[in-house]
Tab-separated table of C-alpha atoms and ligand atoms in Angstrom:
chain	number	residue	atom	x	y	z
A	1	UNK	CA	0.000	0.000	0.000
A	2	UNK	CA	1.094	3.572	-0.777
A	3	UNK	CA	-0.439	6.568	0.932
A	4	UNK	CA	0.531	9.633	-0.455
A	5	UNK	CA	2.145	11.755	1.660
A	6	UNK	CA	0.848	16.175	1.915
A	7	UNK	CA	4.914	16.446	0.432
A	8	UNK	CA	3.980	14.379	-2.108
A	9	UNK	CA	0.693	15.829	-3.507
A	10	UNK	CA	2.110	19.124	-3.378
A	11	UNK	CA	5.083	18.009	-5.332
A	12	UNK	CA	2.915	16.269	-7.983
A	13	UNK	CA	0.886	19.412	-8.496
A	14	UNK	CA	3.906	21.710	-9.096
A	15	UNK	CA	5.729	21.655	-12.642
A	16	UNK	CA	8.866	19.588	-12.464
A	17	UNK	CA	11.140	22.230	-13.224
A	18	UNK	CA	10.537	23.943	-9.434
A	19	UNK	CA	9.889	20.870	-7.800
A	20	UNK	CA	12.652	20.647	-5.309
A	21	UNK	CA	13.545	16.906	-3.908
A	22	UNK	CA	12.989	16.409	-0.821
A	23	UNK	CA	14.870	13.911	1.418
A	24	UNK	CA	14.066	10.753	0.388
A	25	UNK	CA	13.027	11.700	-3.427
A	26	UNK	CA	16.057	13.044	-4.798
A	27	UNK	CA	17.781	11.904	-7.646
A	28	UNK	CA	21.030	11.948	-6.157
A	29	UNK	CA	19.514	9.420	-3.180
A	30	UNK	CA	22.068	6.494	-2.040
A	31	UNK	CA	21.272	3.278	-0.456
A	32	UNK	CA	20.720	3.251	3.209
A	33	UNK	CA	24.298	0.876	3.629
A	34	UNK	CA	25.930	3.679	2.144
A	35	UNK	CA	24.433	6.526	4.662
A	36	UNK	CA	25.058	4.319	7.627
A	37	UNK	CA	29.066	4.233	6.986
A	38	UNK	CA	28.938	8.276	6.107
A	39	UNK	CA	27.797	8.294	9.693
A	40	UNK	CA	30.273	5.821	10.934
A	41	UNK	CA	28.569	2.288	11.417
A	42	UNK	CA	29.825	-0.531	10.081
A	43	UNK	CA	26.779	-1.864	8.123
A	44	UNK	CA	22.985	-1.157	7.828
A	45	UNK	CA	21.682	-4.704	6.848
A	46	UNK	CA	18.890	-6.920	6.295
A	47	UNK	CA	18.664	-10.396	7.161
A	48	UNK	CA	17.358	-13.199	4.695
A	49	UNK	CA	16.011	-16.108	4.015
A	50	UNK	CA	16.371	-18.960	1.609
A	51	UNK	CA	13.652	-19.181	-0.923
A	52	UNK	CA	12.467	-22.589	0.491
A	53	UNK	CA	11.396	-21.180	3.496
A	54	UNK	CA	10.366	-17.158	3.289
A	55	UNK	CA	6.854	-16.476	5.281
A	56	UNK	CA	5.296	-15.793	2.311
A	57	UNK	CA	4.904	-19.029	-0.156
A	58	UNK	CA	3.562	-18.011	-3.559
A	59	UNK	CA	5.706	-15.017	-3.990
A	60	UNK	CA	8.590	-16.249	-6.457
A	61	UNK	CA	7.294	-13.685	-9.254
A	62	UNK	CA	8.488	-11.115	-6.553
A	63	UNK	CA	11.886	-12.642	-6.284
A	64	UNK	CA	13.615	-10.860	-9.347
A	65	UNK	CA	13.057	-7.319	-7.494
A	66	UNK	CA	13.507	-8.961	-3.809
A	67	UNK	CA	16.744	-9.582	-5.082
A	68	UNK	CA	17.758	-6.364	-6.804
A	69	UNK	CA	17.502	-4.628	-3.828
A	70	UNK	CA	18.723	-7.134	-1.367
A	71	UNK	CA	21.901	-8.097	-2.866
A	72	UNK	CA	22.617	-5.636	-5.666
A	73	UNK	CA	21.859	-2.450	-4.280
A	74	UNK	CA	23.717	0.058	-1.634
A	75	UNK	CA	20.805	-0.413	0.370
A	76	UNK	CA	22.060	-3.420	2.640
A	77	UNK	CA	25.861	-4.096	3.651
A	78	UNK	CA	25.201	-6.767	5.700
A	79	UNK	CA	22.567	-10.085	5.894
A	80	UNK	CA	21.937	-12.512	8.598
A	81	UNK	CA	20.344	-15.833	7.375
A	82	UNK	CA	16.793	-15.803	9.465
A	83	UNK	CA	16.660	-19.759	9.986
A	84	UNK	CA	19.388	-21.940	7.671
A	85	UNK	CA	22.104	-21.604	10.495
A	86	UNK	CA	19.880	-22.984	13.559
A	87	UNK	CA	19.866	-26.059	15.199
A	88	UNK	CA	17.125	-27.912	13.441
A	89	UNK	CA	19.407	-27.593	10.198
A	90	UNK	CA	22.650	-27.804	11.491
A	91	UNK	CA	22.643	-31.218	13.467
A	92	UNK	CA	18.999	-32.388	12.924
A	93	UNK	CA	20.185	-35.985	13.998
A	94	UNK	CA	22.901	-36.063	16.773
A	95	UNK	CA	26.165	-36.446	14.972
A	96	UNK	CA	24.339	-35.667	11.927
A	97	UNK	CA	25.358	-32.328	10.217
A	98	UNK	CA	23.913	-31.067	7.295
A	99	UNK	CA	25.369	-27.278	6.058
A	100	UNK	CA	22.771	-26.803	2.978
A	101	UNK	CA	20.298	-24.012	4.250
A	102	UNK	CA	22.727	-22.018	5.748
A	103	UNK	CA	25.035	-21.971	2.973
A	104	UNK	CA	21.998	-20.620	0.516
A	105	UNK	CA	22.405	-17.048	2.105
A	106	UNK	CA	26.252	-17.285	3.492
A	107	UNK	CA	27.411	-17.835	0.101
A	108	UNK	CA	25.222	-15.556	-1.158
A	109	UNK	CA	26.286	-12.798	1.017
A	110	UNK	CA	30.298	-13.823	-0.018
A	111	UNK	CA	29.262	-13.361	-3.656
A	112	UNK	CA	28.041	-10.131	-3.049
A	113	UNK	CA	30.484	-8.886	-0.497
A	114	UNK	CA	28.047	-8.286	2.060
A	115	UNK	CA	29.310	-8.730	5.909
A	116	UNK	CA	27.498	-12.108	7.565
A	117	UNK	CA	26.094	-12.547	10.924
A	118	UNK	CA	25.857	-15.536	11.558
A	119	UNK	CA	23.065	-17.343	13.929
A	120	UNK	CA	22.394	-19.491	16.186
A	121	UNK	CA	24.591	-21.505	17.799
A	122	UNK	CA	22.551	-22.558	21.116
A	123	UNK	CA	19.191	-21.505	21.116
A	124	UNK	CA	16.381	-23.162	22.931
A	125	UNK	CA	13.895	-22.614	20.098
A	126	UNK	CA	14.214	-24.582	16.656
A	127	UNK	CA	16.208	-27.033	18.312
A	128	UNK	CA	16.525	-29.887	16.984
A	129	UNK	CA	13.690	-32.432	18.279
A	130	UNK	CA	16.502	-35.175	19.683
A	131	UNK	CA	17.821	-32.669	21.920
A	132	UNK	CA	14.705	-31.857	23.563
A	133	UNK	CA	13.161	-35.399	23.595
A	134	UNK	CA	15.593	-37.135	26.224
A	135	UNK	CA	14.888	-36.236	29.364
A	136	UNK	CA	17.470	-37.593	30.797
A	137	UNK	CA	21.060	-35.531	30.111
A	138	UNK	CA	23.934	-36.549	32.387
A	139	UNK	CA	25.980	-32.738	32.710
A	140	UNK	CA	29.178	-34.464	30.707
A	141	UNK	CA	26.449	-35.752	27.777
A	142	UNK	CA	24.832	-32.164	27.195
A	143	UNK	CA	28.451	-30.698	27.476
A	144	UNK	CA	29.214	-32.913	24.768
A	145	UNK	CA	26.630	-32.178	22.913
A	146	UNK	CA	27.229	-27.950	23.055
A	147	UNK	CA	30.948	-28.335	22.255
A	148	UNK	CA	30.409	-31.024	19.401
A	149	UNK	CA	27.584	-28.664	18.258
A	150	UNK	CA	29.126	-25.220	18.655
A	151	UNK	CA	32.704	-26.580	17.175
A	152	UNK	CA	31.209	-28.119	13.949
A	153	UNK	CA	28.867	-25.486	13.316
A	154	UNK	CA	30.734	-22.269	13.460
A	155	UNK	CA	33.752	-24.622	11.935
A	156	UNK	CA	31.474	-24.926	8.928
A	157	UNK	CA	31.247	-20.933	8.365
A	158	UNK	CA	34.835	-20.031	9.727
A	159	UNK	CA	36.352	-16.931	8.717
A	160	UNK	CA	32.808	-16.060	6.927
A	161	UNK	CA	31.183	-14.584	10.145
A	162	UNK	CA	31.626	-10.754	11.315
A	163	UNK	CA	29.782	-11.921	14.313
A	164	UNK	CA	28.412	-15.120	15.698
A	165	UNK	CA	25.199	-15.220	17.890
A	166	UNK	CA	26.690	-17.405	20.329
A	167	UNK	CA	24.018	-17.819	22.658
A	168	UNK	CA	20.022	-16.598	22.036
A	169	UNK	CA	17.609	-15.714	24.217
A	170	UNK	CA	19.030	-17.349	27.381
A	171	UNK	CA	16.894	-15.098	29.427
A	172	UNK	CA	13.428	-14.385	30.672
A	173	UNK	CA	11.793	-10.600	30.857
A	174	UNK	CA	12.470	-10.608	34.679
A	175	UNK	CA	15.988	-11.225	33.787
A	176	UNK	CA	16.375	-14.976	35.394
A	177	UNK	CA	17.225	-17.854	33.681
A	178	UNK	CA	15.021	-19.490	30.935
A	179	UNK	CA	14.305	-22.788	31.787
A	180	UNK	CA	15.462	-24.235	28.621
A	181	UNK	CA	16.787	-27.703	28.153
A	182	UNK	CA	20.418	-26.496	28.092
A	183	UNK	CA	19.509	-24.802	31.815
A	184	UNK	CA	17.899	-27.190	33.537
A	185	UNK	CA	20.457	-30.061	33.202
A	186	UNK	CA	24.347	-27.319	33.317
A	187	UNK	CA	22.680	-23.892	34.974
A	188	UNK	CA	24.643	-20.628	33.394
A	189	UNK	CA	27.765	-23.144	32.748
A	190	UNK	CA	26.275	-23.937	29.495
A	191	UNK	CA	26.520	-20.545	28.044
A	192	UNK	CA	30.270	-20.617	29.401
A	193	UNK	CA	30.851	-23.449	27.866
A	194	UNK	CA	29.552	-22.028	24.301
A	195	UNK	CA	31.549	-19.206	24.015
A	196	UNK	CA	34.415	-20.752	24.989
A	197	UNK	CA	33.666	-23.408	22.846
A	198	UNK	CA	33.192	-20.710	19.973
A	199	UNK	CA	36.296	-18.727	20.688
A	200	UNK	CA	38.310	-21.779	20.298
A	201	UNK	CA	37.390	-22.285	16.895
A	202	UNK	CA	36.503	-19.028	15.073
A	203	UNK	CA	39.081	-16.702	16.728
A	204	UNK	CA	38.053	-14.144	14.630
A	205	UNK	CA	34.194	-13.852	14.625
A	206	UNK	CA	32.884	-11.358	17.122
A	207	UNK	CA	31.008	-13.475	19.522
A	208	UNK	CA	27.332	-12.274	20.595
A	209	UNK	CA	24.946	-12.649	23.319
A	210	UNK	CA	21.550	-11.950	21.342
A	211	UNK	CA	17.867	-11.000	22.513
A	212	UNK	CA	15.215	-9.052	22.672
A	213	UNK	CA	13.686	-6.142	24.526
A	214	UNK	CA	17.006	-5.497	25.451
A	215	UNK	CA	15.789	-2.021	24.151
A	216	UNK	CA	15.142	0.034	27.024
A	217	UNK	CA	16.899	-0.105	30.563
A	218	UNK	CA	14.821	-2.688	32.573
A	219	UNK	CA	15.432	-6.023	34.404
A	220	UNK	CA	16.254	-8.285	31.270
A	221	UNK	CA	18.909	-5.505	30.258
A	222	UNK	CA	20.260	-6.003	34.193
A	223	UNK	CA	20.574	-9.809	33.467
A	224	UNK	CA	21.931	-9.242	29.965
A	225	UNK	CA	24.417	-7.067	31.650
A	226	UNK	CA	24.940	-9.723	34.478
A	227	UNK	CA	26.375	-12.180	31.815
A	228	UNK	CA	28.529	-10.062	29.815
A	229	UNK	CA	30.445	-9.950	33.711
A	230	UNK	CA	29.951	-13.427	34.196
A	231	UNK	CA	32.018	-14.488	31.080
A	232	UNK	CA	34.651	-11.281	31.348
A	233	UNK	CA	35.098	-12.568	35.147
A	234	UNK	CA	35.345	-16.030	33.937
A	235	UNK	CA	37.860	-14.803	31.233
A	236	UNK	CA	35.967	-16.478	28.075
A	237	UNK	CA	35.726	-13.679	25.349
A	238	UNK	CA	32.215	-11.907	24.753
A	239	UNK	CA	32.816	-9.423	22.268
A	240	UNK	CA	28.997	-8.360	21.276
A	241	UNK	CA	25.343	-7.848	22.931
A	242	UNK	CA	22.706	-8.049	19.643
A	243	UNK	CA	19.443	-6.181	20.244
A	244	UNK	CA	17.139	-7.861	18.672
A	245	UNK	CA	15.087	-4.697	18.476
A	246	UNK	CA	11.388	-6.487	17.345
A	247	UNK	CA	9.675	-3.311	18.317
A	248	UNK	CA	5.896	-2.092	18.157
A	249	UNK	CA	5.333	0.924	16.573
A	250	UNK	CA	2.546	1.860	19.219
A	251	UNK	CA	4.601	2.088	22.266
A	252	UNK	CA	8.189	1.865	21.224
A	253	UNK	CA	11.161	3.024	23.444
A	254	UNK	CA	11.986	6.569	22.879
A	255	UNK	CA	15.250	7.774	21.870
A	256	UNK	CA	16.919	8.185	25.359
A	257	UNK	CA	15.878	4.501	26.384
A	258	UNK	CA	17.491	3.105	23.380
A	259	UNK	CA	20.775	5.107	24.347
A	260	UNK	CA	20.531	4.339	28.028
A	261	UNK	CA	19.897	0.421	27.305
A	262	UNK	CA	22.839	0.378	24.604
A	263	UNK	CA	25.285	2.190	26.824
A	264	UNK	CA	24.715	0.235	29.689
A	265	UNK	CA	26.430	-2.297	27.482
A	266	UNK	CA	29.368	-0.816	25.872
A	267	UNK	CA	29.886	0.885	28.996
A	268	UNK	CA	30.901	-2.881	29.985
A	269	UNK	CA	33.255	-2.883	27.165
A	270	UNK	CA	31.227	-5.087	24.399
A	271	UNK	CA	30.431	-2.798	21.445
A	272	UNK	CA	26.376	-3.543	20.589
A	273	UNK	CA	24.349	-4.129	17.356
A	274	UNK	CA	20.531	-3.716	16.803
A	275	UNK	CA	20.434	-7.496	14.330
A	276	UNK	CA	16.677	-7.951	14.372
A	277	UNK	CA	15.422	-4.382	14.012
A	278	UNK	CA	11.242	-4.619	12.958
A	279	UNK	CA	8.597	-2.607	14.205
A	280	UNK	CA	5.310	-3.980	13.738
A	281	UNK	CA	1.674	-2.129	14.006
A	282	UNK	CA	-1.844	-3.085	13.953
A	283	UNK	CA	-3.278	-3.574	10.326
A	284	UNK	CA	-4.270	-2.368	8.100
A	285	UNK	CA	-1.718	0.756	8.635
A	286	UNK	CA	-3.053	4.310	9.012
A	287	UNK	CA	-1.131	7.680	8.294
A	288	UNK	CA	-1.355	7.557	12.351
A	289	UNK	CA	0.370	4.729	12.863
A	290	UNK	CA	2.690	4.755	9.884
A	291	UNK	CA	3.831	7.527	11.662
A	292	UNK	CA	4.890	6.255	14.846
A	293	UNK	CA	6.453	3.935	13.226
A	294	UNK	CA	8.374	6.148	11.322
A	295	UNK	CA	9.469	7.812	14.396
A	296	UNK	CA	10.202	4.623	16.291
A	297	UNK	CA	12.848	3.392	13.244
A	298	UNK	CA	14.177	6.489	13.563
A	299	UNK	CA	14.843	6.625	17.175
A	300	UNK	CA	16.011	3.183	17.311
A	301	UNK	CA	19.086	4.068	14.319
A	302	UNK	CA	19.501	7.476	15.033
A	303	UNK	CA	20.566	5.965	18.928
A	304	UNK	CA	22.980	3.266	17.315
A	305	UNK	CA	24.453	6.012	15.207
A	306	UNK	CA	24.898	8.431	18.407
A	307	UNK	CA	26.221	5.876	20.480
A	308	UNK	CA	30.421	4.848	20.076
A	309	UNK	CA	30.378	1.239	20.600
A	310	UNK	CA	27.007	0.342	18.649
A	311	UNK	CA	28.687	-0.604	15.600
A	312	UNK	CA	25.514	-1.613	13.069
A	313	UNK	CA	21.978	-2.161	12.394
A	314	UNK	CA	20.202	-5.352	10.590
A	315	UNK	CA	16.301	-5.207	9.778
A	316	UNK	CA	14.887	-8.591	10.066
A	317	UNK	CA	14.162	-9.009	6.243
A	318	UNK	CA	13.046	-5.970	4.711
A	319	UNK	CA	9.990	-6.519	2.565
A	320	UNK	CA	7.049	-6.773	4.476
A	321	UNK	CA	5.420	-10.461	3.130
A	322	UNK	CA	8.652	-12.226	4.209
A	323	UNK	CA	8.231	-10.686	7.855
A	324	UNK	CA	7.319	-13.674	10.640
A	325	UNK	CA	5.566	-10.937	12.525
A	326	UNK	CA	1.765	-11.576	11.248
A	327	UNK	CA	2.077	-15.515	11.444
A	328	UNK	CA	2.486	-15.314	15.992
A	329	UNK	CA	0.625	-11.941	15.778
A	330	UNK	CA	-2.509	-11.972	14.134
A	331	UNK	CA	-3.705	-8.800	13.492
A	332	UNK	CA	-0.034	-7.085	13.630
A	333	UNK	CA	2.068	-6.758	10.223
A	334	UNK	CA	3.942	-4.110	8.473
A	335	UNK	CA	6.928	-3.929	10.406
A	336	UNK	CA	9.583	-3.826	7.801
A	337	UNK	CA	10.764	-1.164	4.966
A	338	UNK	CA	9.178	-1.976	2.400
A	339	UNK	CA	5.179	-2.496	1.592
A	340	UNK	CA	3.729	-5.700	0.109
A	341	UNK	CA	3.634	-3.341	-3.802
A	342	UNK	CA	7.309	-2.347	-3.161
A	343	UNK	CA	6.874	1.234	-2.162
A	344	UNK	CA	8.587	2.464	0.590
A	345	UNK	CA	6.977	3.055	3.734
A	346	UNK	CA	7.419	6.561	5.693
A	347	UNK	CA	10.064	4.777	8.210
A	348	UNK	CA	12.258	4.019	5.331
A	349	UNK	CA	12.761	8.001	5.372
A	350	UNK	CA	12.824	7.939	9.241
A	351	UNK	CA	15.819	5.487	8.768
A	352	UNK	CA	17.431	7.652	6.458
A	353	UNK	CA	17.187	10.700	8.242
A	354	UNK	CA	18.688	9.342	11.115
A	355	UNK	CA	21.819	7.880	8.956
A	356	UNK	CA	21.585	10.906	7.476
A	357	UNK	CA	21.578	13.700	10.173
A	358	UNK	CA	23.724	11.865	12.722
A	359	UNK	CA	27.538	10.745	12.225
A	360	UNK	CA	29.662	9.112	15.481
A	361	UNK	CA	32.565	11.410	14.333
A	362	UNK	CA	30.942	14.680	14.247
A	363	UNK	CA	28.390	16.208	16.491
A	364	UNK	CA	25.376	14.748	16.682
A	365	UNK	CA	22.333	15.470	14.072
A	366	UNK	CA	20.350	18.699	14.552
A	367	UNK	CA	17.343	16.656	15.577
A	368	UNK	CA	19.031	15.244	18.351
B	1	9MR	O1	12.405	-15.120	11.172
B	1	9MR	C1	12.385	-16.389	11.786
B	1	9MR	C2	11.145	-17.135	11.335
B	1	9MR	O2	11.208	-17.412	9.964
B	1	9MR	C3	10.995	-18.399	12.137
B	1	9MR	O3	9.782	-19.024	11.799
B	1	9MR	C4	11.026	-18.038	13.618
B	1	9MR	C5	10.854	-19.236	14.517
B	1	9MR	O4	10.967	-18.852	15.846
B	1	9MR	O5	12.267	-17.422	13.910
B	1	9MR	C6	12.368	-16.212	13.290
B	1	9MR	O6	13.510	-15.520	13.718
B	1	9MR	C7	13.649	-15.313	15.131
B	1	9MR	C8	15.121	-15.250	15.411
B	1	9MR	O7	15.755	-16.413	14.957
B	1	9MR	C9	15.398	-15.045	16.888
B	1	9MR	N1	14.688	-13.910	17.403
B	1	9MR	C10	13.255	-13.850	17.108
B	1	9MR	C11	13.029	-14.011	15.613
B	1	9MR	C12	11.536	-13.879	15.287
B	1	9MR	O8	10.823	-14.952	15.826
């Protein structure tokens, strides 16, 4: 869907000649990947996934343009593959490894020079069914199992990965524990035990702890914080906390949470990445809530930008029929960049305004 912004009916109605372009309809417009390094970040990204497997089956006559932009653009200098790295891929019989679905995107982002993030080594979701169906791990058998796992995996993809998401979603919102298989049977040891496990073997992939609603300063950002000491104390390297960022455009974090949530991390010394960014809304979208989103995506970037230490951002696909948001939340969609007809959607421009106005080596943006 396209609504047609007041700029944009009062640029139609004037004779080309005097129209002047406006941010975001210039001629002279570059990709997004390009504005975020102007202002100093590594990457502005978008993670994939292989054809077998996006949301949306039925789309493949959109795949020609899906692809122009994803890999052949200056929009996006970085991917993450959403679901060919995990678990239920990797090792979906113990002992069994099978590289396939991650390597559809991984190679793809080597042929197009695009950095990789690379995820998930030990997640408790889209595990593989064997490792939740005994109920019976001895501590040395599940060890086994991480470091076999972990060592294979990011093995596969060594020297490919700018980062590694070593360990996902460990926590719950009060910051505890999630009682995951990997929990119940080694406690916190487990997470020890997979970026050491990591560090062995990819020395030079930045190693992540990733989640969500890390966004704003609250108890989950406390235990977030909590391990990044754990493993510095224990002296096994952590080099990254990924904000997953999935965000609602209704009641997102304001600018000054996202900076006070991010800098409570690289005040710890780990530099920080948003890797999931979305922000969904209730559908269909209004000019209301188009808005807010808008002003959410730009909040969210414009903080990464301001903040030394946050180091890139990755949009969790960018087009919205490939999004996972409106299959677990009915009545929510639209959270990505770009509408179901390909137009852009207002937050594209909030995006690039905040690449645009802000830069880590200069003062910060006028908006600020
Ligand atoms: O985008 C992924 C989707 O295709 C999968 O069905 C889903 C299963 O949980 O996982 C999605 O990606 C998740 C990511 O791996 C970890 N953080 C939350 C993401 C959205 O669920």
């Amino acid at each position: 869907m396209h609504l047609p912004t007041a700029a944009s009916l009062l640029l139609s109605a004037l004779p080309l000649a005097v129209a002047t372009p406006t941010p975001g309809h210039g001629h002279k417009e570059k990709g997004l990947n390009t504005y975020a390094k102007e202002a100093g970040l590594k990457y502005f990204g978008a993670a994939t996934d292989s054809p077998g497997f996006r949301e949306r089956a039925g789309y493949e006559a959109q795949y020609p343009k899906y692809d122009q932009i994803m890999w052949k653009s200056d929009e996006f200098g970085q991917t993450t593959p959403t679901n060919g790295q995990k678990w239920l891929f990797t090792e979906p019989q113990q002992g069994v490894f099978n590289y396939t679905e991650g390597n559809i995107v991984t190679s793809l982002a080597k042929k197009h020079g695009k950095y990789l993030r690379c995820h998930a080594l030990v997640w408790h979701s889209q595990l593989a069914p064997w490792v939740e169906a005994k109920t019976d791990w001895t501590k040395d058998e599940l060890r086994a199992v991480i470091v076999n796992h972990v060592t294979r995996v990011a093995k596969a993809w060594k020297g490919q990965c700018y980062a590694w998401d070593v360990v996902n979603e460990a926590l719950e919102e009060d910051g505890s524990y999630r009682k995951s298989v990997f929990y119940n049977v080694l406690g916190e040891e487990y997470i020890k035990l997979a970026f050491a496990t990591a560090a062995k073997v990819d020395p030079k992939a930045k190693l992540y702890y990733n989640d969500y609603n890390l966004e704003w300063p609250h108890a989950k950002t406390e235990g977030t914080q909590r391990i990044v000491k754990m493993l510095q104390k224990a002296k096994i390297r952590i080099d990254g906390v990924g904000l997953q960022a999935h965000l609602i455009a209704e009641q997102a974090p304001t600018l000054d949470q996202h900076i006070d949530a991010i800098k409570g991390f690289t005040k710890l010394g780990v530099e920080v990445a948003l890797t999931e960014l979305d922000i969904r809304l209730q559908v269909p979208a209004n000019a209301t809530n188009l808005a807010q989103q808008k002003e959410a995506y730009k909040n969210a970037v414009g903080a990464c930008v301001q903040v030394k230490g946050c180091i890139g951002v990755t949009i969790w696909d960018f087009y919205d029929p490939f999004s996972w948001v409106p299959y677990v939340f009915p009545g929510e969609g639209a959270p990505l960049l770009w509408f179901e007809d390909w137009s852009k959607h207002p937050a594209y421009y909030g995006v690039q305004e905040a690449l645009k106005n802000g830069t880590k080596k200069g003062k910060p943006g006028k908006w600020w």
